[in-house]
Every structure is written in C-alpha cells, then in structure tokens.
Amino acid sequence: MRNEFYASDQSFWKAAILLGVLLLLGGRYGLQLYLDHKLDLAQAQWEVEIEKARSVAQAAQLRLISLTNRPHVRQDEAKAKEVELIRAEARNSHLRYQEILAQAMHEKEMAEQQARRESERQQHDGATESRNQIAALRRALDIPIQRH
C-alpha cells in the first residue's frame, strides 16, 4: 500500500511538471505569434508610406516630362520656374522616400532585435521556472510520509 501511495504521488507531480512545461511553451509560442503579427503590421504600414512616396515622385516626374515635351512656342519665366519647382519636388520626394526606407529598415531591425531579446528572455525564464519546479518537486518527494 505504501508503494502505491508514492507512485500516485509521483505521477501527480510529473503531470504537474508536464502541464507547467506545456503552459510555458504555449505562452512562448503565443508571444512569438503576437510579436510576428506586430512586425508584419509595422512593415505593412511602412510599405504603404513608401508606396505613397513613390507615387508622388512618379507624378512629379510625369509632370516634368510633360512640361519638357511640350512644343517650344514660348518659354517664359513661369514655365522655367514651374520646371524648377517640379524638379525640387521630385528631389524632395526622392529624399523623403530614402528617409522612409532607411527608417523602415531601422525599425524592422529594432523590432527583430526586440523579438529576439524577448524570446531569449522567455526561454531563460522558462528554464529557470522549470528548474525551480523540479527542485521543489524533488524536495517534496524527499519529505517522508508519516502515518499515524
């Protein structure tokens, strides 16, 4: 009878440890999915911004081409100023595009680093928790059962 009591007591602890480990793994997987989703949303937002900058640059380039391809009836100062304005807009939109692209790459790297750090921290915390639970179970199993 005594051996049966120990066997059932150990199976309970084994099941508790297994459940704890499964919960830790499930939590880590859920966090990783959440971080991946956040990274995907950030990338999608930056892609939209980049696409807007591209469209502005293309529109400015098309306006510049249309002005330069017009028949040269009279080129007055207004057209020259407009051409320079369009060139300036195109340069500005290109610079903005480059800035957005650089910022998107930087934020992507930062998000990936954050995800790696969080994953490493989760793994470390899970390993520590698992070791603590195993140590507690061993201490509990070492306690003799006194019968009255």
CSV table of C-alpha atoms in Angstrom, one decimal:
chain,number,residue,atom,x,y,z
A,1,MET,CA,0.0,0.0,0.0
A,2,ARG,CA,2.8,2.4,0.8
A,3,ASN,CA,4.4,2.0,-2.7
A,4,GLU,CA,1.1,2.7,-4.4
A,5,PHE,CA,0.8,5.9,-2.5
A,6,TYR,CA,4.3,7.0,-3.6
A,7,ALA,CA,3.6,6.0,-7.2
A,8,SER,CA,0.4,8.0,-7.4
A,9,ASP,CA,2.0,11.0,-5.6
A,10,GLN,CA,4.9,11.0,-8.2
A,11,SER,CA,2.6,10.7,-11.1
A,12,PHE,CA,0.7,13.8,-9.9
A,13,TRP,CA,3.9,15.8,-9.7
A,14,LYS,CA,5.0,14.5,-13.1
A,15,ALA,CA,1.7,15.6,-14.6
A,16,ALA,CA,2.0,19.0,-12.9
A,17,ILE,CA,5.5,19.5,-14.2
A,18,LEU,CA,4.4,18.4,-17.7
A,19,LEU,CA,1.5,20.8,-17.6
A,20,GLY,CA,3.7,23.6,-16.4
A,21,VAL,CA,6.2,23.0,-19.2
A,22,LEU,CA,3.4,22.8,-21.8
A,23,LEU,CA,1.9,26.1,-20.5
A,24,LEU,CA,5.3,27.8,-20.7
A,25,LEU,CA,5.8,26.5,-24.3
A,26,GLY,CA,2.3,27.6,-25.3
A,27,GLY,CA,2.8,31.0,-23.8
A,28,ARG,CA,6.2,31.4,-25.6
A,29,TYR,CA,4.6,30.4,-28.9
A,30,GLY,CA,1.7,32.8,-28.4
A,31,LEU,CA,4.1,35.7,-27.6
A,32,GLN,CA,6.1,34.9,-30.7
A,33,LEU,CA,3.0,34.9,-32.9
A,34,TYR,CA,2.0,38.3,-31.3
A,35,LEU,CA,5.4,39.8,-32.0
A,36,ASP,CA,5.4,38.4,-35.6
A,37,HIS,CA,2.0,40.0,-36.1
A,38,LYS,CA,3.2,43.3,-34.8
A,39,LEU,CA,6.2,43.2,-37.0
A,40,ASP,CA,4.1,42.4,-40.0
A,41,LEU,CA,1.7,45.3,-39.3
A,42,ALA,CA,4.7,47.7,-39.0
A,43,GLN,CA,6.1,46.5,-42.2
A,44,ALA,CA,2.8,46.9,-44.0
A,45,GLN,CA,2.5,50.5,-42.7
A,46,TRP,CA,5.9,51.4,-43.9
A,47,GLU,CA,5.3,49.8,-47.3
A,48,VAL,CA,2.2,52.0,-47.7
A,49,GLU,CA,4.3,55.1,-46.8
A,50,ILE,CA,7.0,54.0,-49.3
A,51,GLU,CA,4.4,53.5,-52.0
A,52,LYS,CA,2.9,56.9,-51.4
A,53,ALA,CA,6.3,58.5,-51.7
A,54,ARG,CA,6.9,56.6,-54.9
A,55,SER,CA,3.6,57.7,-56.4
A,56,VAL,CA,4.4,61.4,-55.5
A,57,ALA,CA,7.8,61.0,-57.2
A,58,GLN,CA,6.3,59.4,-60.3
A,59,ALA,CA,3.6,62.1,-60.5
A,60,ALA,CA,6.3,64.8,-60.3
A,61,GLN,CA,8.4,63.1,-62.9
A,62,LEU,CA,5.4,62.8,-65.3
A,63,ARG,CA,4.6,66.5,-64.8
A,64,LEU,CA,8.3,67.3,-65.6
A,65,ILE,CA,8.3,65.1,-68.7
A,66,SER,CA,5.0,66.6,-69.9
A,67,LEU,CA,6.4,70.2,-69.5
A,68,THR,CA,9.7,69.4,-71.2
A,69,ASN,CA,8.0,67.7,-74.1
A,70,ARG,CA,5.6,70.5,-75.0
A,71,PRO,CA,6.2,72.4,-78.2
A,72,HIS,CA,8.5,75.2,-77.6
A,73,VAL,CA,6.3,78.1,-78.6
A,74,ARG,CA,7.5,80.5,-76.0
A,75,GLN,CA,9.3,79.6,-72.9
A,76,ASP,CA,8.8,82.3,-70.4
A,77,GLU,CA,9.9,82.6,-66.9
A,78,ALA,CA,6.7,81.0,-65.5
A,79,LYS,CA,7.5,77.7,-67.2
A,80,ALA,CA,11.1,77.7,-66.2
A,81,LYS,CA,10.0,78.3,-62.6
A,82,GLU,CA,7.5,75.6,-62.8
A,83,VAL,CA,10.1,73.1,-64.1
A,84,GLU,CA,12.5,74.1,-61.3
A,85,LEU,CA,9.7,73.7,-58.8
A,86,ILE,CA,8.8,70.2,-60.2
A,87,ARG,CA,12.5,69.2,-60.1
A,88,ALA,CA,12.7,70.4,-56.5
A,89,GLU,CA,9.6,68.4,-55.6
A,90,ALA,CA,11.0,65.3,-57.3
A,91,ARG,CA,14.3,65.7,-55.4
A,92,ASN,CA,12.4,66.2,-52.1
A,93,SER,CA,10.1,63.2,-52.7
A,94,HIS,CA,13.1,61.1,-53.6
A,95,LEU,CA,14.9,62.2,-50.4
A,96,ARG,CA,11.7,61.5,-48.4
A,97,TYR,CA,11.5,58.1,-50.0
A,98,GLN,CA,15.1,57.4,-49.0
A,99,GLU,CA,14.4,58.6,-45.4
A,100,ILE,CA,11.3,56.4,-45.1
A,101,LEU,CA,13.1,53.4,-46.5
A,102,ALA,CA,16.0,53.9,-44.1
A,103,GLN,CA,13.6,54.4,-41.2
A,104,ALA,CA,11.6,51.3,-42.1
A,105,MET,CA,14.8,49.2,-42.2
A,106,HIS,CA,15.9,50.6,-38.9
A,107,GLU,CA,12.5,49.9,-37.3
A,108,LYS,CA,12.5,46.4,-38.8
A,109,GLU,CA,15.9,45.7,-37.3
A,110,MET,CA,14.8,47.1,-33.9
A,111,ALA,CA,11.6,45.0,-33.9
A,112,GLU,CA,13.6,41.9,-34.8
A,113,GLN,CA,16.1,42.6,-32.1
A,114,GLN,CA,13.3,43.2,-29.6
A,115,ALA,CA,11.6,39.9,-30.6
A,116,ARG,CA,14.9,38.0,-30.2
A,117,ARG,CA,15.6,39.6,-26.8
A,118,GLU,CA,12.0,38.8,-25.7
A,119,SER,CA,12.3,35.2,-27.0
A,120,GLU,CA,15.6,34.7,-25.2
A,121,ARG,CA,14.2,36.2,-22.0
A,122,GLN,CA,11.2,33.9,-22.3
A,123,GLN,CA,13.4,30.9,-22.8
A,124,HIS,CA,15.6,31.8,-19.8
A,125,ASP,CA,12.6,32.5,-17.6
A,126,GLY,CA,11.0,29.2,-18.7
A,127,ALA,CA,14.2,27.3,-18.0
A,128,THR,CA,14.6,28.9,-14.6
A,129,GLU,CA,11.0,28.2,-13.7
A,130,SER,CA,11.3,24.6,-14.8
A,131,ARG,CA,14.5,24.2,-12.7
A,132,ASN,CA,12.7,25.7,-9.7
A,133,GLN,CA,9.7,23.4,-10.2
A,134,ILE,CA,11.9,20.4,-10.5
A,135,ALA,CA,13.9,21.4,-7.4
A,136,ALA,CA,10.6,21.9,-5.5
A,137,LEU,CA,9.3,18.5,-6.6
A,138,ARG,CA,12.5,16.8,-5.5
A,139,ARG,CA,12.3,18.5,-2.1
A,140,ALA,CA,8.6,17.4,-1.9
A,141,LEU,CA,9.5,13.9,-2.8
A,142,ASP,CA,12.3,13.7,-0.3
A,143,ILE,CA,9.9,14.5,2.6
A,144,PRO,CA,9.0,11.2,4.3
A,145,ILE,CA,5.3,10.5,4.8
A,146,GLN,CA,4.4,9.8,8.3
A,147,ARG,CA,1.5,7.5,9.0
A,148,HIS,CA,-0.5,7.7,12.2
